[in-house]
């Protein structure tokens, strides 16, 4: 289900002791961080950099954390779902083949942005940009991870000569732990639409690394709320309770209108009497009373 770890567990202090690592990390998920278990790890030394590939598991599923540690001790890290890691492995093969077909670096024949080949991967609300680039220090694969709801971009830079070694290490981990992210695999319900006077409400069911959710949006104002599946029942019960209370209030109001002249007065309470709506006229879940919103 999850393609990302909390990030806040950071780089294990024992594993990276003495490398200038802190216990923090890029926080891509807000709120309390789920407890995580490390299932396996591999370390690669590629030129002056070290790369750690950690298979982790939390309540949302399994994922791989890739950490890059430079010669100066600085670190970068990205997170991959198991299925995304498998896709990344396949891209590494194609990038490596392309790299092998290139001739020696030619400063006069390099694109302005330095990009020689690019690909993009999409997983839930995350995008991964793969760019084989060339600069004065050589050729390398830059892997950038972004999230659509905003936040920092994280990236690693893998020397091109190490792409095959990196791919083989990733393949070993995927062979041992599979490419299943966990989570719901069935078909989600179709979205629904509700129109009330000049308002339009849309109900859409989706799934991301946090699980299944319902998004309720109002098109006129482009606002939306997201309700996690785990609280749908409670959400429904609260809404139904308000509907029942309002229906009883509408019935009581109608009975007051039917009560006749006000004692001691000359008028009729609330104007002309109206028949109280029958139970068949009231939808107790939607709070629908005829001619009322």
mmCIF file of C-alpha atoms in Angstrom:
data_model
loop_
_atom_site.group_PDB
_atom_site.id
_atom_site.type_symbol
_atom_site.label_atom_id
_atom_site.label_comp_id
_atom_site.label_asym_id
_atom_site.label_seq_id
_atom_site.Cartn_x
_atom_site.Cartn_y
_atom_site.Cartn_z
ATOM 1 C CA UNK A 1 0.000 0.000 0.000
ATOM 2 C CA UNK A 2 2.756 2.377 0.804
ATOM 3 C CA UNK A 3 5.373 3.570 -1.568
ATOM 4 C CA UNK A 4 7.077 5.643 1.034
ATOM 5 C CA UNK A 5 8.434 5.457 4.515
ATOM 6 C CA UNK A 6 7.989 8.093 7.108
ATOM 7 C CA UNK A 7 11.367 9.610 6.373
ATOM 8 C CA UNK A 8 11.523 10.723 9.980
ATOM 9 C CA UNK A 9 13.250 7.572 11.097
ATOM 10 C CA UNK A 10 16.055 8.995 8.984
ATOM 11 C CA UNK A 11 19.307 7.126 8.487
ATOM 12 C CA UNK A 12 19.989 4.511 11.112
ATOM 13 C CA UNK A 13 22.489 6.010 13.520
ATOM 14 C CA UNK A 14 24.512 2.820 13.888
ATOM 15 C CA UNK A 15 24.628 2.008 10.201
ATOM 16 C CA UNK A 16 25.754 5.507 9.251
ATOM 17 C CA UNK A 17 27.746 6.362 12.351
ATOM 18 C CA UNK A 18 30.406 8.948 11.678
ATOM 19 C CA UNK A 19 28.956 10.009 8.335
ATOM 20 C CA UNK A 20 27.468 13.304 9.488
ATOM 21 C CA UNK A 21 23.968 11.825 9.465
ATOM 22 C CA UNK A 22 21.230 13.124 11.672
ATOM 23 C CA UNK A 23 18.232 11.247 12.987
ATOM 24 C CA UNK A 24 15.851 13.290 10.937
ATOM 25 C CA UNK A 25 15.282 13.040 7.235
ATOM 26 C CA UNK A 26 12.914 14.373 4.650
ATOM 27 C CA UNK A 27 9.391 14.162 6.035
ATOM 28 C CA UNK A 28 7.070 13.256 3.198
ATOM 29 C CA UNK A 29 4.169 12.180 5.404
ATOM 30 C CA UNK A 30 2.729 14.352 8.125
ATOM 31 C CA UNK A 31 1.611 13.295 11.554
ATOM 32 C CA UNK A 32 2.857 10.531 13.786
ATOM 33 C CA UNK A 33 5.239 8.193 12.049
ATOM 34 C CA UNK A 34 4.366 4.511 11.898
ATOM 35 C CA UNK A 35 6.710 1.987 13.426
ATOM 36 C CA UNK A 36 8.989 0.533 10.765
ATOM 37 C CA UNK A 37 10.905 -2.695 10.565
ATOM 38 C CA UNK A 38 14.044 -3.120 8.469
ATOM 39 C CA UNK A 39 13.930 -6.414 6.583
ATOM 40 C CA UNK A 40 17.164 -6.286 4.582
ATOM 41 C CA UNK A 41 19.897 -3.919 3.491
ATOM 42 C CA UNK A 42 22.643 -3.711 0.870
ATOM 43 C CA UNK A 43 25.549 -1.304 0.648
ATOM 44 C CA UNK A 44 27.285 -0.314 -2.591
ATOM 45 C CA UNK A 45 30.498 1.681 -2.952
ATOM 46 C CA UNK A 46 30.405 3.456 -6.326
ATOM 47 C CA UNK A 47 33.321 5.796 -6.888
ATOM 48 C CA UNK A 48 33.418 8.192 -3.913
ATOM 49 C CA UNK A 49 29.805 7.551 -2.896
ATOM 50 C CA UNK A 50 28.100 4.931 -0.808
ATOM 51 C CA UNK A 51 24.553 3.802 -1.450
ATOM 52 C CA UNK A 52 22.345 1.946 1.031
ATOM 53 C CA UNK A 53 19.296 0.044 -0.210
ATOM 54 C CA UNK A 54 17.032 -0.780 2.740
ATOM 55 C CA UNK A 55 13.879 -2.895 2.477
ATOM 56 C CA UNK A 56 11.489 -1.674 5.152
ATOM 57 C CA UNK A 57 7.980 -2.512 6.254
ATOM 58 C CA UNK A 58 5.353 -0.563 8.154
ATOM 59 C CA UNK A 59 1.603 -0.872 8.587
ATOM 60 C CA UNK A 60 1.080 0.418 5.039
ATOM 61 C CA UNK A 61 3.267 -2.156 3.344
ATOM 62 C CA UNK A 62 6.819 -2.671 2.120
ATOM 63 C CA UNK A 63 9.088 -0.172 0.409
ATOM 64 C CA UNK A 64 12.748 0.449 -0.363
ATOM 65 C CA UNK A 65 14.658 3.427 0.970
ATOM 66 C CA UNK A 66 17.669 4.434 -1.102
ATOM 67 C CA UNK A 67 20.226 6.590 0.695
ATOM 68 C CA UNK A 68 23.230 8.239 -0.970
ATOM 69 C CA UNK A 69 26.173 9.332 1.148
ATOM 70 C CA UNK A 70 28.726 11.593 -0.456
ATOM 71 C CA UNK A 71 32.441 11.773 0.304
ATOM 72 C CA UNK A 72 31.759 14.798 2.514
ATOM 73 C CA UNK A 73 29.182 12.906 4.591
ATOM 74 C CA UNK A 74 26.157 14.646 3.142
ATOM 75 C CA UNK A 75 23.226 12.371 2.400
ATOM 76 C CA UNK A 76 20.187 12.261 0.171
ATOM 77 C CA UNK A 77 17.431 9.704 0.082
ATOM 78 C CA UNK A 78 14.406 8.644 -1.907
ATOM 79 C CA UNK A 79 11.671 6.090 -1.238
ATOM 80 C CA UNK A 80 10.289 3.535 -3.687
ATOM 81 C CA UNK A 81 7.315 1.225 -3.504
ATOM 82 C CA UNK A 82 8.272 -2.351 -4.310
ATOM 83 C CA UNK A 83 6.417 -2.081 -7.636
ATOM 84 C CA UNK A 84 8.110 1.251 -8.363
ATOM 85 C CA UNK A 85 11.496 -0.286 -7.524
ATOM 86 C CA UNK A 86 10.804 -3.023 -10.108
ATOM 87 C CA UNK A 87 9.977 -0.383 -12.708
ATOM 88 C CA UNK A 88 13.114 1.538 -11.761
ATOM 89 C CA UNK A 89 15.197 -1.633 -12.179
ATOM 90 C CA UNK A 90 13.876 -2.066 -15.716
ATOM 91 C CA UNK A 91 14.688 1.568 -16.516
ATOM 92 C CA UNK A 92 18.220 1.032 -15.190
ATOM 93 C CA UNK A 93 18.724 -1.674 -17.810
ATOM 94 C CA UNK A 94 17.626 0.606 -20.651
ATOM 95 C CA UNK A 95 19.662 3.540 -19.329
ATOM 96 C CA UNK A 96 22.708 1.308 -19.034
ATOM 97 C CA UNK A 97 22.300 0.059 -22.611
ATOM 98 C CA UNK A 98 21.982 3.640 -23.815
ATOM 99 C CA UNK A 99 25.028 4.686 -21.804
ATOM 100 C CA UNK A 100 27.067 1.838 -23.315
ATOM 101 C CA UNK A 101 26.181 3.039 -26.801
ATOM 102 C CA UNK A 102 27.556 6.507 -26.154
ATOM 103 C CA UNK A 103 31.022 7.446 -27.252
ATOM 104 C CA UNK A 104 33.548 9.292 -25.143
ATOM 105 C CA UNK A 105 32.289 12.537 -23.591
ATOM 106 C CA UNK A 106 32.338 15.414 -26.040
ATOM 107 C CA UNK A 107 31.938 18.870 -24.435
ATOM 108 C CA UNK A 108 30.943 20.281 -27.815
ATOM 109 C CA UNK A 109 28.036 17.865 -28.229
ATOM 110 C CA UNK A 110 26.204 18.098 -24.903
ATOM 111 C CA UNK A 111 22.626 19.461 -24.645
ATOM 112 C CA UNK A 112 22.271 22.785 -22.878
ATOM 113 C CA UNK A 113 20.585 21.149 -19.889
ATOM 114 C CA UNK A 114 23.077 18.280 -19.889
ATOM 115 C CA UNK A 115 20.350 15.649 -20.325
ATOM 116 C CA UNK A 116 21.180 12.699 -22.545
ATOM 117 C CA UNK A 117 18.097 10.553 -21.815
ATOM 118 C CA UNK A 118 15.045 11.017 -19.573
ATOM 119 C CA UNK A 119 12.142 8.960 -18.256
ATOM 120 C CA UNK A 120 9.374 9.525 -15.726
ATOM 121 C CA UNK A 121 7.668 7.145 -13.277
ATOM 122 C CA UNK A 122 4.338 7.818 -11.564
ATOM 123 C CA UNK A 123 3.137 6.184 -8.359
ATOM 124 C CA UNK A 124 0.026 7.486 -6.577
ATOM 125 C CA UNK A 125 0.781 11.143 -5.794
ATOM 126 C CA UNK A 126 4.512 10.867 -6.443
ATOM 127 C CA UNK A 127 6.542 11.423 -9.573
ATOM 128 C CA UNK A 128 10.035 10.173 -10.226
ATOM 129 C CA UNK A 129 12.198 11.836 -12.867
ATOM 130 C CA UNK A 130 15.121 9.849 -14.253
ATOM 131 C CA UNK A 131 17.702 11.917 -16.122
ATOM 132 C CA UNK A 132 20.971 10.626 -17.524
ATOM 133 C CA UNK A 133 23.130 13.739 -17.519
ATOM 134 C CA UNK A 134 26.636 14.845 -18.355
ATOM 135 C CA UNK A 135 28.712 17.621 -16.870
ATOM 136 C CA UNK A 136 32.382 18.431 -16.363
ATOM 137 C CA UNK A 137 32.727 15.646 -13.777
ATOM 138 C CA UNK A 138 31.274 12.928 -15.982
ATOM 139 C CA UNK A 139 27.995 11.151 -16.665
ATOM 140 C CA UNK A 140 25.484 10.240 -13.985
ATOM 141 C CA UNK A 141 21.842 9.272 -13.469
ATOM 142 C CA UNK A 142 19.864 11.740 -11.407
ATOM 143 C CA UNK A 143 16.727 10.329 -9.771
ATOM 144 C CA UNK A 144 14.360 12.979 -8.404
ATOM 145 C CA UNK A 145 11.246 12.316 -6.322
ATOM 146 C CA UNK A 146 8.489 14.889 -6.010
ATOM 147 C CA UNK A 147 5.069 14.855 -4.357
ATOM 148 C CA UNK A 148 2.039 16.591 -5.823
ATOM 149 C CA UNK A 149 0.817 18.138 -2.570
ATOM 150 C CA UNK A 150 3.972 20.176 -2.263
ATOM 151 C CA UNK A 151 7.052 19.764 -0.169
ATOM 152 C CA UNK A 152 10.753 19.380 -0.838
ATOM 153 C CA UNK A 153 12.131 17.516 -3.829
ATOM 154 C CA UNK A 154 14.542 14.746 -2.919
ATOM 155 C CA UNK A 155 17.071 13.285 -5.305
ATOM 156 C CA UNK A 156 20.108 11.064 -5.624
ATOM 157 C CA UNK A 157 22.858 11.055 -8.244
ATOM 158 C CA UNK A 158 24.176 7.664 -9.339
ATOM 159 C CA UNK A 159 27.449 7.563 -11.333
ATOM 160 C CA UNK A 160 26.683 6.076 -14.736
ATOM 161 C CA UNK A 161 29.375 3.421 -14.338
ATOM 162 C CA UNK A 162 27.495 2.015 -11.342
ATOM 163 C CA UNK A 163 24.047 1.601 -12.892
ATOM 164 C CA UNK A 164 24.485 -2.134 -13.572
ATOM 165 C CA UNK A 165 25.797 -2.827 -10.068
ATOM 166 C CA UNK A 166 22.923 -0.844 -8.596
ATOM 167 C CA UNK A 167 20.402 -2.689 -10.787
ATOM 168 C CA UNK A 168 21.765 -6.081 -9.731
ATOM 169 C CA UNK A 169 21.540 -5.192 -6.038
ATOM 170 C CA UNK A 170 17.978 -3.976 -6.516
ATOM 171 C CA UNK A 171 17.103 -7.176 -8.384
ATOM 172 C CA UNK A 172 18.404 -9.310 -5.505
ATOM 173 C CA UNK A 173 16.166 -7.490 -3.039
ATOM 174 C CA UNK A 174 13.129 -7.738 -5.309
ATOM 175 C CA UNK A 175 13.762 -11.457 -5.834
ATOM 176 C CA UNK A 176 13.762 -11.947 -2.061
ATOM 177 C CA UNK A 177 10.804 -9.712 -1.150
ATOM 178 C CA UNK A 178 8.710 -9.462 -4.309
ATOM 179 C CA UNK A 179 7.112 -6.480 -6.005
ATOM 180 C CA UNK A 180 3.799 -6.415 -4.121
ATOM 181 C CA UNK A 181 3.146 -3.119 -2.329
ATOM 182 C CA UNK A 182 0.283 -4.565 -0.288
ATOM 183 C CA UNK A 183 -3.043 -2.798 0.020
ATOM 184 C CA UNK A 184 -6.385 -3.225 -1.708
ATOM 185 C CA UNK A 185 -6.287 -4.938 -5.093
ATOM 186 C CA UNK A 186 -9.993 -5.006 -6.001
ATOM 187 C CA UNK A 187 -12.039 -2.626 -8.133
ATOM 188 C CA UNK A 188 -13.038 0.618 -6.436
ATOM 189 C CA UNK A 189 -16.631 1.938 -6.701
ATOM 190 C CA UNK A 190 -17.374 4.443 -9.443
ATOM 191 C CA UNK A 191 -17.721 8.118 -8.613
ATOM 192 C CA UNK A 192 -21.139 9.700 -8.133
ATOM 193 C CA UNK A 193 -22.628 13.141 -8.711
ATOM 194 C CA UNK A 194 -25.294 15.050 -6.796
ATOM 195 C CA UNK A 195 -26.926 18.274 -7.995
ATOM 196 C CA UNK A 196 -28.852 20.496 -5.571
ATOM 197 C CA UNK A 197 -30.222 23.697 -7.127
ATOM 198 C CA UNK A 198 -27.117 25.426 -8.491
ATOM 199 C CA UNK A 199 -24.646 23.304 -6.549
ATOM 200 C CA UNK A 200 -22.811 20.235 -7.821
ATOM 201 C CA UNK A 201 -21.228 17.726 -5.483
ATOM 202 C CA UNK A 202 -18.900 14.965 -6.650
ATOM 203 C CA UNK A 203 -18.057 11.810 -4.722
ATOM 204 C CA UNK A 204 -14.890 10.055 -5.900
ATOM 205 C CA UNK A 205 -13.236 6.977 -4.431
ATOM 206 C CA UNK A 206 -9.464 6.740 -4.715
ATOM 207 C CA UNK A 207 -6.440 5.003 -3.266
ATOM 208 C CA UNK A 208 -2.953 6.205 -2.419
ATOM 209 C CA UNK A 209 -0.113 5.159 -0.151
ATOM 210 C CA UNK A 210 -2.264 5.881 2.887
ATOM 211 C CA UNK A 211 -5.142 3.668 1.794
ATOM 212 C CA UNK A 212 -8.611 4.108 0.294
ATOM 213 C CA UNK A 213 -10.412 7.424 0.635
ATOM 214 C CA UNK A 214 -13.485 9.333 -0.528
ATOM 215 C CA UNK A 215 -13.074 12.822 -1.929
ATOM 216 C CA UNK A 216 -16.170 15.024 -1.747
ATOM 217 C CA UNK A 217 -15.838 18.152 -3.864
ATOM 218 C CA UNK A 218 -18.075 21.092 -4.737
ATOM 219 C CA UNK A 219 -17.318 22.239 -8.257
ATOM 220 C CA UNK A 220 -18.599 25.805 -7.941
ATOM 221 C CA UNK A 221 -15.991 26.607 -5.288
ATOM 222 C CA UNK A 222 -13.396 23.971 -6.182
ATOM 223 C CA UNK A 223 -13.203 22.867 -2.581
ATOM 224 C CA UNK A 224 -12.910 19.302 -1.383
ATOM 225 C CA UNK A 225 -12.608 17.150 1.708
ATOM 226 C CA UNK A 226 -10.954 13.732 1.905
ATOM 227 C CA UNK A 227 -12.432 11.064 4.164
ATOM 228 C CA UNK A 228 -10.325 7.933 4.872
ATOM 229 C CA UNK A 229 -12.156 4.638 4.460
ATOM 230 C CA UNK A 230 -11.483 3.622 8.054
ATOM 231 C CA UNK A 231 -13.848 6.345 9.309
ATOM 232 C CA UNK A 232 -16.598 6.126 6.661
ATOM 233 C CA UNK A 233 -18.923 4.258 9.026
ATOM 234 C CA UNK A 234 -18.448 6.805 11.802
ATOM 235 C CA UNK A 235 -18.782 9.652 9.283
ATOM 236 C CA UNK A 236 -22.051 8.113 8.047
ATOM 237 C CA UNK A 237 -23.372 7.659 11.609
ATOM 238 C CA UNK A 238 -22.698 11.291 12.499
ATOM 239 C CA UNK A 239 -24.338 12.502 9.298
ATOM 240 C CA UNK A 240 -27.343 10.205 9.823
ATOM 241 C CA UNK A 241 -27.690 11.475 13.408
ATOM 242 C CA UNK A 242 -27.788 15.088 12.204
ATOM 243 C CA UNK A 243 -30.298 14.126 9.514
ATOM 244 C CA UNK A 244 -32.580 12.459 12.071
ATOM 245 C CA UNK A 245 -32.388 15.456 14.391
ATOM 246 C CA UNK A 246 -33.175 17.919 11.601
ATOM 247 C CA UNK A 247 -36.038 15.758 10.351
ATOM 248 C CA UNK A 248 -37.556 15.726 13.829
ATOM 249 C CA UNK A 249 -37.031 19.485 14.055
ATOM 250 C CA UNK A 250 -38.822 19.989 10.724
ATOM 251 C CA UNK A 251 -41.710 17.794 11.892
ATOM 252 C CA UNK A 252 -41.982 19.692 15.177
ATOM 253 C CA UNK A 253 -41.926 22.990 13.309
ATOM 254 C CA UNK A 254 -44.720 21.803 11.022
ATOM 255 C CA UNK A 255 -46.811 20.666 14.002
ATOM 256 C CA UNK A 256 -46.382 24.082 15.617
ATOM 257 C CA UNK A 257 -47.698 25.694 12.441
ATOM 258 C CA UNK A 258 -50.780 23.454 12.707
ATOM 259 C CA UNK A 259 -51.454 24.250 16.357
ATOM 260 C CA UNK A 260 -53.992 27.002 15.516
ATOM 261 C CA UNK A 261 -54.462 30.483 17.075
ATOM 262 C CA UNK A 262 -51.981 31.669 19.624
ATOM 263 C CA UNK A 263 -53.590 31.553 23.093
ATOM 264 C CA UNK A 264 -54.681 35.052 24.099
ATOM 265 C CA UNK A 265 -53.949 36.433 20.638
ATOM 266 C CA UNK A 266 -55.853 37.088 17.467
ATOM 267 C CA UNK A 267 -53.479 35.642 14.931
ATOM 268 C CA UNK A 268 -52.477 32.233 13.843
ATOM 269 C CA UNK A 269 -49.077 30.984 14.940
ATOM 270 C CA UNK A 270 -46.616 31.224 12.115
ATOM 271 C CA UNK A 271 -49.151 32.115 9.406
ATOM 272 C CA UNK A 272 -51.243 29.659 7.396
ATOM 273 C CA UNK A 273 -51.062 26.085 8.549
ATOM 274 C CA UNK A 274 -49.179 23.511 6.518
ATOM 275 C CA UNK A 275 -49.582 19.753 6.690
ATOM 276 C CA UNK A 276 -46.748 18.002 8.477
ATOM 277 C CA UNK A 277 -44.618 15.939 6.146
ATOM 278 C CA UNK A 278 -45.259 12.231 6.448
ATOM 279 C CA UNK A 279 -42.481 9.761 7.042
ATOM 280 C CA UNK A 280 -42.682 8.806 3.373
ATOM 281 C CA UNK A 281 -41.874 12.400 2.425
ATOM 282 C CA UNK A 282 -38.659 12.465 4.447
ATOM 283 C CA UNK A 283 -35.392 10.825 3.550
ATOM 284 C CA UNK A 284 -33.854 10.377 6.992
ATOM 285 C CA UNK A 285 -30.330 9.946 5.619
ATOM 286 C CA UNK A 286 -30.240 12.841 3.191
ATOM 287 C CA UNK A 287 -32.407 15.117 5.398
ATOM 288 C CA UNK A 288 -34.549 15.696 2.357
ATOM 289 C CA UNK A 289 -37.835 17.409 3.122
ATOM 290 C CA UNK A 290 -39.872 18.559 0.085
ATOM 291 C CA UNK A 291 -39.080 22.104 -0.995
ATOM 292 C CA UNK A 292 -36.179 22.332 1.400
ATOM 293 C CA UNK A 293 -32.419 22.006 0.840
#
